[in-house]
Short mmCIF file of C-alpha atoms and ligand atoms in Angstrom, two decimals:
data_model
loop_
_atom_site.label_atom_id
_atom_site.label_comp_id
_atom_site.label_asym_id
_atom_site.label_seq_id
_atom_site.Cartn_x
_atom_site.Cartn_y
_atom_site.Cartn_z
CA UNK A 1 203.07 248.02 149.16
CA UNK A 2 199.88 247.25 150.75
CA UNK A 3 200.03 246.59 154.81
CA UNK A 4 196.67 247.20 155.83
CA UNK A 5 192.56 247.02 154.97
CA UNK A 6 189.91 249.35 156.02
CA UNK A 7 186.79 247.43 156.08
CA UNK A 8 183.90 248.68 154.90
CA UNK A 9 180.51 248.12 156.44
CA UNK A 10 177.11 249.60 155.42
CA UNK A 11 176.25 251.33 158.25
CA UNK A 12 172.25 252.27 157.52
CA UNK A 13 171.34 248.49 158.98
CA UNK A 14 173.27 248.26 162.12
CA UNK A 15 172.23 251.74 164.03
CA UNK A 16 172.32 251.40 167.97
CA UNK A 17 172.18 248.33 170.13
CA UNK A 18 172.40 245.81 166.91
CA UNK A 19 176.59 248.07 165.83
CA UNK A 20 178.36 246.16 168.13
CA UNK A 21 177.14 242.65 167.10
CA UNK A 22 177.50 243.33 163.92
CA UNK A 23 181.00 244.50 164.14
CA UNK A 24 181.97 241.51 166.55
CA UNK A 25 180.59 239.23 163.95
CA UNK A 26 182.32 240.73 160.80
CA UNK A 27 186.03 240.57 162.95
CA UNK A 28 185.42 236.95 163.72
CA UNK A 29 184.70 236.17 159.79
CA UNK A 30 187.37 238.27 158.95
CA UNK A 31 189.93 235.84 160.96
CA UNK A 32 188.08 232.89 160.26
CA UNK A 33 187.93 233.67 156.53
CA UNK A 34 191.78 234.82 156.18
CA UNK A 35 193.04 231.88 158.14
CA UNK A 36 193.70 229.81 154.88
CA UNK A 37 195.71 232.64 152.92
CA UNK A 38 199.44 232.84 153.20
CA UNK A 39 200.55 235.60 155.37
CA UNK A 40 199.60 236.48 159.18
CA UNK A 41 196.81 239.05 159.45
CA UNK A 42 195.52 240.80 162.99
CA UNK A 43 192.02 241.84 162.78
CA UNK A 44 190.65 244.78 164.68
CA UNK A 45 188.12 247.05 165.70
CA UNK A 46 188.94 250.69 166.85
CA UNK A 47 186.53 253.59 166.94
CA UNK A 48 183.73 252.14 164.78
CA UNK A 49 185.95 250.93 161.73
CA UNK A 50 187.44 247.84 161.36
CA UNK A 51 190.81 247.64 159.91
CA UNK A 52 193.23 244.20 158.77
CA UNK A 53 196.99 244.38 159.52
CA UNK A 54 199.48 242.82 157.96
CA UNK A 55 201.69 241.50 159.93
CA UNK A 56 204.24 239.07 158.24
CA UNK A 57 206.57 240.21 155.85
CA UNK A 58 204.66 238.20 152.70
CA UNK A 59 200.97 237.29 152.20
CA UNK A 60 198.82 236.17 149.35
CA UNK A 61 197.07 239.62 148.48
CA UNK A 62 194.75 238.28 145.50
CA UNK A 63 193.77 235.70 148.24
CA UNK A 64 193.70 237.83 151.26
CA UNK A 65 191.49 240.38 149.43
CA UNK A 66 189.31 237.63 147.64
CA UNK A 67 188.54 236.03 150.92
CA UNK A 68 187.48 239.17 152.48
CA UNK A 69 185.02 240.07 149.82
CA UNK A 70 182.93 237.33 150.12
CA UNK A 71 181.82 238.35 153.61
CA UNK A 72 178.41 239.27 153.69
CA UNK A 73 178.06 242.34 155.85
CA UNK A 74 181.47 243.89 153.84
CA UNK A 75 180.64 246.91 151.43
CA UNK A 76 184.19 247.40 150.28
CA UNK A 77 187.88 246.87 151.21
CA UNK A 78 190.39 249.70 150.94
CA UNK A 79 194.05 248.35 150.42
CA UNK A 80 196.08 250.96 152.92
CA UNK A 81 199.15 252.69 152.21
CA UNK A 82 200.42 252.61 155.55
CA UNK A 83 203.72 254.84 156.37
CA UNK A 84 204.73 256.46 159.90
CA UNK A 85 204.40 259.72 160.93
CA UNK A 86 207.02 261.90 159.75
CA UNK A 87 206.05 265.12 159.71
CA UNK A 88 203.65 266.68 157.00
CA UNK A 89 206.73 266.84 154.41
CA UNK A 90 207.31 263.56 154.75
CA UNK A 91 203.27 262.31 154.26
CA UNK A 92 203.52 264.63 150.60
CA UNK A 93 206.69 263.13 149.21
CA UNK A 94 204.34 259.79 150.45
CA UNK A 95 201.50 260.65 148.72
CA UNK A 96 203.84 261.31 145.59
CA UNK A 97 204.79 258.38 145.55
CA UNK A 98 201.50 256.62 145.83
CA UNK A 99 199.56 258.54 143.24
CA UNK A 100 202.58 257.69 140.77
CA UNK A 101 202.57 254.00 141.57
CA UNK A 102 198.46 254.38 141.68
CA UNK A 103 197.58 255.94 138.65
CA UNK A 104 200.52 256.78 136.51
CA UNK A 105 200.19 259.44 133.59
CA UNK A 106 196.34 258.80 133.66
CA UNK A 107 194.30 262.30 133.51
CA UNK A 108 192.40 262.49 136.21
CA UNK A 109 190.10 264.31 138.61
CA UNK A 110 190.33 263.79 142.89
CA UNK A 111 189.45 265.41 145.51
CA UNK A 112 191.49 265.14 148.77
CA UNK A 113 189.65 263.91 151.82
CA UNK A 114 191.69 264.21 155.70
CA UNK A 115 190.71 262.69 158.35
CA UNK A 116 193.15 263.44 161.81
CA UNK A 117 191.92 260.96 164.22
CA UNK A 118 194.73 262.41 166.75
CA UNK A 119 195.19 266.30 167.54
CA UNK A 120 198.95 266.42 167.71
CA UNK A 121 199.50 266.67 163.91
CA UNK A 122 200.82 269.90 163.05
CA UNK A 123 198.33 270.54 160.50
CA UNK A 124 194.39 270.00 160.89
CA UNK A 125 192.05 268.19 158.34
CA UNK A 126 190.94 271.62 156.22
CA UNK A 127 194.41 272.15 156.24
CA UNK A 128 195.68 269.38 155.08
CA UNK A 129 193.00 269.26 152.31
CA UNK A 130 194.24 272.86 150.81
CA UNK A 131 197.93 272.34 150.95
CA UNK A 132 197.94 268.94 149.81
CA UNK A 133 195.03 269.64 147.13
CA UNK A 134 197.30 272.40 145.68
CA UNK A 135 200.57 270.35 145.67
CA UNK A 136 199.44 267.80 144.15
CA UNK A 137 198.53 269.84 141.51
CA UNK A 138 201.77 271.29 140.70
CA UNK A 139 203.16 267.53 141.09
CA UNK A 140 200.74 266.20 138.47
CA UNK A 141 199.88 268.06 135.39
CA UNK A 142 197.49 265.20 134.57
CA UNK A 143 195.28 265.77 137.59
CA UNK A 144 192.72 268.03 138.17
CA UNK A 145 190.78 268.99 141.34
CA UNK A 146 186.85 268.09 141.03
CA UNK A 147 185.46 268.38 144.38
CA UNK A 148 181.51 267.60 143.31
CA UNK A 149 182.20 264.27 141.45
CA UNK A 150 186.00 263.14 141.13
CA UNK A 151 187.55 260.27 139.64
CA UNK A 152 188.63 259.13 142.86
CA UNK A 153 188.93 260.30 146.46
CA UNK A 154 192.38 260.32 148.02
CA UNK A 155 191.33 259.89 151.73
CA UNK A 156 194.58 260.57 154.51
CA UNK A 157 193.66 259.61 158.14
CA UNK A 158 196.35 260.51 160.37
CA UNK A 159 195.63 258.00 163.82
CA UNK A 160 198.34 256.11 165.19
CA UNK A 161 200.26 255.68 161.98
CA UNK A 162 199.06 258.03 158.51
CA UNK A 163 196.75 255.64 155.74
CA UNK A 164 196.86 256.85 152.21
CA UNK A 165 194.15 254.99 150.31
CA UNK A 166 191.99 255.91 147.33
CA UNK A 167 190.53 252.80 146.18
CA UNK A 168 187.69 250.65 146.99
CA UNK A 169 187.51 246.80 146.27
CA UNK A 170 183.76 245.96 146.56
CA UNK A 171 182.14 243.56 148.88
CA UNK A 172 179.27 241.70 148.53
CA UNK A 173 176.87 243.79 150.74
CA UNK A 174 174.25 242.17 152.81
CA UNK A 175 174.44 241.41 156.88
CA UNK A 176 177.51 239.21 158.32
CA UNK A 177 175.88 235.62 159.02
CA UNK A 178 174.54 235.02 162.08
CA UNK A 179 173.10 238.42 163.11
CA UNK A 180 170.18 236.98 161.64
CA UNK A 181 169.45 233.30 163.41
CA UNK A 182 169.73 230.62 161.37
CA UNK A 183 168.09 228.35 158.21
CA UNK A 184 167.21 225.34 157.01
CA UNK A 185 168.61 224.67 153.66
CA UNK A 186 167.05 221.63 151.26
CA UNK A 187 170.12 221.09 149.44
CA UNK A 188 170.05 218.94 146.13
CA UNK A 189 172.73 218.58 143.48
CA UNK A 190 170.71 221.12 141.38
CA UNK A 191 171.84 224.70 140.27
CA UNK A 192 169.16 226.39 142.55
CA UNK A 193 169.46 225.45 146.07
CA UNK A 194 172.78 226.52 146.71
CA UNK A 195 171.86 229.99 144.84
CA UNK A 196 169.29 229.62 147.66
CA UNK A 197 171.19 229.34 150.45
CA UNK A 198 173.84 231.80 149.28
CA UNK A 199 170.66 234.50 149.19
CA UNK A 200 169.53 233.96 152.64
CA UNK A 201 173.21 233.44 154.49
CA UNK A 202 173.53 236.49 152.42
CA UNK A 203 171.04 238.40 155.15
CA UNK A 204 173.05 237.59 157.86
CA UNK A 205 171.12 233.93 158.25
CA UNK A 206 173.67 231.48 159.51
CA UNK A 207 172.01 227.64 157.40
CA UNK A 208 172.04 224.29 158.19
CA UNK A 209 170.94 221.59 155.53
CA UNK A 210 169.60 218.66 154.28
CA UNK A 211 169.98 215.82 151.55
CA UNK A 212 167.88 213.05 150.71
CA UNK A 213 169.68 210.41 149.58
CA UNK A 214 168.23 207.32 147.66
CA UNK A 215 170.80 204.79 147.76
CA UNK A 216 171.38 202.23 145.57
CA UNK A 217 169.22 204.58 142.93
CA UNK A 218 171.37 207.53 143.56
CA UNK A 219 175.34 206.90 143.80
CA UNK A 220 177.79 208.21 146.52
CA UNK A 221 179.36 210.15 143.63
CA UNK A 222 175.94 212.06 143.65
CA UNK A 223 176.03 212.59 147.22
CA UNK A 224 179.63 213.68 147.12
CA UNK A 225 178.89 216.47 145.07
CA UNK A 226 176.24 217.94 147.24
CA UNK A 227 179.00 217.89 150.16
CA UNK A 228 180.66 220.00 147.48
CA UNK A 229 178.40 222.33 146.46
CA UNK A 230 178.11 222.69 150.66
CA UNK A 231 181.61 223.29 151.08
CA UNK A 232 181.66 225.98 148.11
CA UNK A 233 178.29 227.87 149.94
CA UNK A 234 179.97 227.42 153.07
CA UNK A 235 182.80 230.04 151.67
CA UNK A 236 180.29 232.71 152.26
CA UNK A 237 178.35 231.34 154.73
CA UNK A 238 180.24 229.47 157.03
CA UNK A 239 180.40 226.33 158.00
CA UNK A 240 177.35 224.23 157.19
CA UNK A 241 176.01 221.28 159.36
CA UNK A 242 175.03 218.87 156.38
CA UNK A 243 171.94 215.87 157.52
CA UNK A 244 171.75 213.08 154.74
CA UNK A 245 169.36 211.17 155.36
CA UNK A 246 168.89 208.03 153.69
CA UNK A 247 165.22 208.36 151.74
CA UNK A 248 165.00 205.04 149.46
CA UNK A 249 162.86 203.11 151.99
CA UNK A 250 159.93 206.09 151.70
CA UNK A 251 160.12 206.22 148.00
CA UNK A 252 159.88 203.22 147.29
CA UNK A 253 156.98 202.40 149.63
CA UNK A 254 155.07 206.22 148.22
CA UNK A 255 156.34 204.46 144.78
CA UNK A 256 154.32 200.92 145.56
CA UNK A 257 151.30 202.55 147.59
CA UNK A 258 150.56 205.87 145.59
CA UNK A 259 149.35 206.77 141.98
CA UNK A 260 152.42 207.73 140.09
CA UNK A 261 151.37 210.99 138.85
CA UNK A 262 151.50 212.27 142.34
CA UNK A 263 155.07 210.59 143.43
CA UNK A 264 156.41 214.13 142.79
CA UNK A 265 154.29 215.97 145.09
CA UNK A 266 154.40 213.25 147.83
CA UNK A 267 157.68 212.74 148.00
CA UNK A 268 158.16 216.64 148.65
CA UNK A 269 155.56 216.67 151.34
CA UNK A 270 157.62 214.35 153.38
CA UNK A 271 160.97 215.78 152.01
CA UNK A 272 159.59 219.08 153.36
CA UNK A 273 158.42 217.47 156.73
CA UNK A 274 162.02 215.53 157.43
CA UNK A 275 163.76 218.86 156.70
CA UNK A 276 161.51 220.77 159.24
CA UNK A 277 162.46 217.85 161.89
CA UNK A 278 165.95 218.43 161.77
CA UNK A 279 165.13 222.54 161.30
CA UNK A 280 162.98 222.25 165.00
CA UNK A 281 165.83 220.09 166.36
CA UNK A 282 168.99 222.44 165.38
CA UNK A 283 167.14 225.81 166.35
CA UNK A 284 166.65 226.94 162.64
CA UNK A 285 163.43 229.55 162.30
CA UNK A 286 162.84 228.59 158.39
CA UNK A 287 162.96 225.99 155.88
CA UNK A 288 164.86 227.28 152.66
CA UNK A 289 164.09 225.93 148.99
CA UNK A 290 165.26 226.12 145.43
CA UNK A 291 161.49 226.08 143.84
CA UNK A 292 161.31 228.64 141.41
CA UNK A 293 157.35 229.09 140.39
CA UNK A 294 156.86 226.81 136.91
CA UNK A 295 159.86 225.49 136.32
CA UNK A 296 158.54 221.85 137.11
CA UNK A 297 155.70 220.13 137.50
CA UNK A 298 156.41 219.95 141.31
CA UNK A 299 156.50 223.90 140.91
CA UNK A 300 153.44 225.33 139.79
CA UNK A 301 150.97 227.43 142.37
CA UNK A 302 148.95 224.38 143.10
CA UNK A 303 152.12 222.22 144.02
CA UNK A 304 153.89 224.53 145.45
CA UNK A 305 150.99 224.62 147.81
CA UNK A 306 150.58 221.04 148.45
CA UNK A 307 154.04 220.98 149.70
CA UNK A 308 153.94 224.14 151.56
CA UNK A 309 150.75 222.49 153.16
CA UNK A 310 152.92 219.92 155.81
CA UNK A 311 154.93 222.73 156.93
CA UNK A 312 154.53 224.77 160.04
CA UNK A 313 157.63 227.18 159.56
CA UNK A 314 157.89 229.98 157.11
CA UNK A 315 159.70 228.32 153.76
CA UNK A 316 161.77 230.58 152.20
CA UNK A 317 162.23 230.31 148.17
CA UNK A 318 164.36 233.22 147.14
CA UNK A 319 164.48 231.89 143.62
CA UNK A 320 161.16 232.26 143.49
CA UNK A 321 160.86 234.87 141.01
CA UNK A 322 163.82 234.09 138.87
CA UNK A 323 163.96 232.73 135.35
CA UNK A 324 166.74 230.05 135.68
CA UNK A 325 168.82 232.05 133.07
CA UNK A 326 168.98 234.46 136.37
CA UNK A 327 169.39 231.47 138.95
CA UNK A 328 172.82 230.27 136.60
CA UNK A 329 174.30 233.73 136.52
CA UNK A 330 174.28 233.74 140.22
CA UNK A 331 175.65 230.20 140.26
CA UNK A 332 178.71 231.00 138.05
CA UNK A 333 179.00 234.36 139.90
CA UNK A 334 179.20 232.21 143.38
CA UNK A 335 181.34 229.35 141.63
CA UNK A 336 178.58 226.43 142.84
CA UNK A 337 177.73 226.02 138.34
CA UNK A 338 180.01 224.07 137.42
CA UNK A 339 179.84 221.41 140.61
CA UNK A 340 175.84 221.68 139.88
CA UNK A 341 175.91 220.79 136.02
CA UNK A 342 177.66 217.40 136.64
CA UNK A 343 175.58 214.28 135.51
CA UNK A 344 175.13 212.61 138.67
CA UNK A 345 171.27 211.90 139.37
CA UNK A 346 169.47 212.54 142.73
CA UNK A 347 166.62 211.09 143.86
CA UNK A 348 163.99 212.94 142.38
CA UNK A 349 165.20 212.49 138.63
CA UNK A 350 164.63 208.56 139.35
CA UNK A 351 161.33 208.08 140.31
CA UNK A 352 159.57 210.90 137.90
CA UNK A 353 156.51 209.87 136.52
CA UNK A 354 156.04 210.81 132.52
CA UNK A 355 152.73 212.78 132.96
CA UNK A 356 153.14 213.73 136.47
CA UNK A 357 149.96 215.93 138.19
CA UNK A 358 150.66 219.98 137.47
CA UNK A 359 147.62 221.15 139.69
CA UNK A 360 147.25 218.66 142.23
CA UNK A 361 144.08 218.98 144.39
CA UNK A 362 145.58 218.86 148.13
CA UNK A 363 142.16 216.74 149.30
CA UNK A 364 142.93 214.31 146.51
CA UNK A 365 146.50 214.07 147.50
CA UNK A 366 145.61 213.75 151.22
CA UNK A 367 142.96 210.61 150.15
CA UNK A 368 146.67 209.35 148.23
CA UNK A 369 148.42 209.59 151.35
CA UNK A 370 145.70 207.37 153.58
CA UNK A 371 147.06 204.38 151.79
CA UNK A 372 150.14 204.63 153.57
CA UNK A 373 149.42 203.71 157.19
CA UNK A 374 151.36 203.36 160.04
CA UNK A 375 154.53 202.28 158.21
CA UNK A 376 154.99 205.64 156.68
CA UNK A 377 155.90 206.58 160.40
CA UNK A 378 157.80 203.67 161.28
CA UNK A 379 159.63 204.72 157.69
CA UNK A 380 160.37 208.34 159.08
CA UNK A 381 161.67 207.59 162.30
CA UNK A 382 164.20 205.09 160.55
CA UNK A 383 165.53 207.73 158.45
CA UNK A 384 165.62 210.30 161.24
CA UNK A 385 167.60 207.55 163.10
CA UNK A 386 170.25 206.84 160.80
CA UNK A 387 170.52 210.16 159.50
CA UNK A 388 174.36 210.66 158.65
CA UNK A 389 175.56 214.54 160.15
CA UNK A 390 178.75 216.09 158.07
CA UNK A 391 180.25 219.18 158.93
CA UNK A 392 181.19 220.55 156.16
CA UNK A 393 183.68 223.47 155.98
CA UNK A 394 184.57 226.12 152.88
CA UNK A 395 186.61 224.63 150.83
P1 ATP B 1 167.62 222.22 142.19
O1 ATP B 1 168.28 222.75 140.99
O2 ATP B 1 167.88 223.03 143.40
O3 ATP B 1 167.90 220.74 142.41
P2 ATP B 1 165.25 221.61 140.78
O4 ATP B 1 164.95 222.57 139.71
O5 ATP B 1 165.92 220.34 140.41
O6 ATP B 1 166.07 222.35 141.93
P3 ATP B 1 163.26 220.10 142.25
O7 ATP B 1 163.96 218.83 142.01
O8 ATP B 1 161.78 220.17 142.03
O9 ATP B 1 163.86 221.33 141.47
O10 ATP B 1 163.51 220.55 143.71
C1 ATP B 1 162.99 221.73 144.23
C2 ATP B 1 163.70 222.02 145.53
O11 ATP B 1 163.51 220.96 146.47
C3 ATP B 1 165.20 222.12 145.39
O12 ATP B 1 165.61 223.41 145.01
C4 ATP B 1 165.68 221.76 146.77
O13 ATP B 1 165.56 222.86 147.64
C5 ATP B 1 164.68 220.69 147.18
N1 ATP B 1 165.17 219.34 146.82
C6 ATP B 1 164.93 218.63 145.71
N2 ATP B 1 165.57 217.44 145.75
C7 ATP B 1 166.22 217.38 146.91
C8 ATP B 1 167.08 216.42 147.55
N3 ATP B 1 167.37 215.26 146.97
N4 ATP B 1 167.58 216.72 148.75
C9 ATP B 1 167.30 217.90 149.35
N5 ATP B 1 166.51 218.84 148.81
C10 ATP B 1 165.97 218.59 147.61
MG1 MG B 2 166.80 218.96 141.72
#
């Protein structure tokens, strides 16, 4: 029976000043991520490991230990054996009993690891590594002692109470959120802006975001779902302050006043320039897209830099790189692909122009632009205005 977690943290990234705020941080997603599983948990941090109790008599484990691997920052759980402190004898009839429950008949090789985080044990680490090491192998003819490369290590740390634990449940790696200031998601209904956001929250960059909406052309149900893929990204990176603002006014007016091969790329440039509004207002340091380079029209080099041309913050495009067969394995791995996939339209799929430019010239573009005057502004600040703010929490 399980009581306890060691949590594991990689520990090359958070050397000196920077341990203690990332420790801090990984407790407080710890509580805030196991508050919806059945069961009461106490979270805490003692002598540079953190460790989960259990303290009711029941709990959801397959929840408990799902939650807690989606933490960025986590390496690995260890489910704890956790028994008192009953004398050596008692600890090997223990460890009996969990390497029979553990492993069974299974032939294996281990290697016995002690840890005594208290001197008043009657035996010290080395010790306890020989004896045990040696009874075990009279216990279990199926196990054998490899101490170079064994099939598992059966760690004993004798502190306050004596853990027994062996196995390792990994985590997701990467820095808890929020050690690394915070983003600026442009979130669509698409497959690859939540992948997106789930890369950069994944380096410890707490994200805000942002929908354009195109109302009556796109339909609530459309918008619904992108509070849904926000609430699945929000599992792993917290909650998520969602702007939708309402873009149909500016579309349509870039629709009547521009050439329609270049709707695309104009409508991005001010997509990008709204999002980096709300990113200067709410303290983000980056803008964070989906683009991917060639998948679209609106995502070859030369587009790519027309829209990167408004922007005075760094835009980060993790997906860059990626074929999209990789972009959907991460979606299914993160659970957004099958919210993603679902028919509804959003706003760029409605005003796409059949040939539209692939290596638009950025003076030509900016000439485009000129023919939309002062209202384009007056457009802007109305959407700004009645921009609609959801929190939106993991769900
Ligand atoms: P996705 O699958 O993420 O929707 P996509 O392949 O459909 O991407 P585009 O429509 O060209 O590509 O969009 C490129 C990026 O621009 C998206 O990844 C997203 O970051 C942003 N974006 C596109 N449409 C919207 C929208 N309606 N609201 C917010 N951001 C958007
Ligand atoms: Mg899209």
């Amino acid at each position: 029976m399980v009581s306890a977690f060691l949590i594991k943290y990689g520990e090359i990234a958070i050397k000196g000043k920077n341990r203690h705020l990332f420790e801090d941080a990984l407790v407080s997603h710890l509580i805030h991520a196991l508050k919806p599983v059945k069961g009461e948990f106490f979270v805490s941090k003692e002598q540079g490991r953190i460790y989960v109790d259990v303290t009711s008599d029941t709990y959801d484990y397959d929840h408990a230990v799902k939650a807690m691997t989606r933490i960025f920052g986590i390496v690995g759980v260890c489910p704890l054996y956790q028994i008192d402190d009953n004398g050596y004898e008692d600890l090997v009839q223990n460890v009996f009993k969990y390497i029979r429950e553990t492993y069974g008949e299974e032939k294996l090789t281990f290697k016995v690891v002690a840890r005594r985080a208290r001197k008043d044990f009657e035996k010290n680490s080395t010790e306890i590594n020989e004896d045990l090491g040696g009874r075990i192998l009279d216990e279990f003819p199926n196990l054998s002692v490899d101490v170079h490369n064994p099939d598992f290590y059966l760690s004993i740390e004798i502190r306050e109470r004596i853990n027994i634990y062996s196995k390792t449940i990994p985590g997701p790696g990467g820095m808890p959120v929020g050690t690394n200031g915070k983003a600026m998601l442009l979130l669509s209904g698409g497959i690859d802006s939540p992948v997106a956001g789930y890369m950069i929250a994944k380096r410890g960059v707490a994200l805000e975001a942002t929908y354009f909406h195109a109302p009556p052309y796109t339909s609530e149900r459309a918008k619904q779902k992108v509070v849904d893929l926000a609430a699945i990204v929000a599992r792993y990176s917290g909650p998520i302050k969602l702007h939708v603002v309402n873009f149909t006014d500016i579309q349509l007016y870039i629709y009547e006043k521009c050439p329609h091969e270049e709707l695309t790329i104009i409508m991005r440039r001010y997509m990008m320039k709204i999002a980096e509004h709300f990113a200067k207002e709410n303290h983000c340091q980056a803008l964070i897209t989906g683009e991917s380079i060639g998948q679209v029209a609106s995502q070859t080099m030369q587009s790519l830099a027309c829209t990167n041309e408004v922007c005075t913050m760094p835009v980060f495009r993790p997906c860059i790189g990626m074929d999209k067969q990789e972009i959907v394995s991460i979606s299914e791995k993160i659970d957004t692909y099958e919210t993603s996939i679902l028919p509804y339209e959003d706003c760029c799929t409605i005003f796409v122009a059949k040939h539209p430019v692939t290596k638009p010239n950025i003076n030509v573009i900016k000439a485009s632009e000129m023919n939309l005057s002062e209202k384009i502004d007056e457009l802007m600040e109305e959407a700004i205005k009645t921009t609609e703010v959801i929190e939106v929490f993991a769900k």
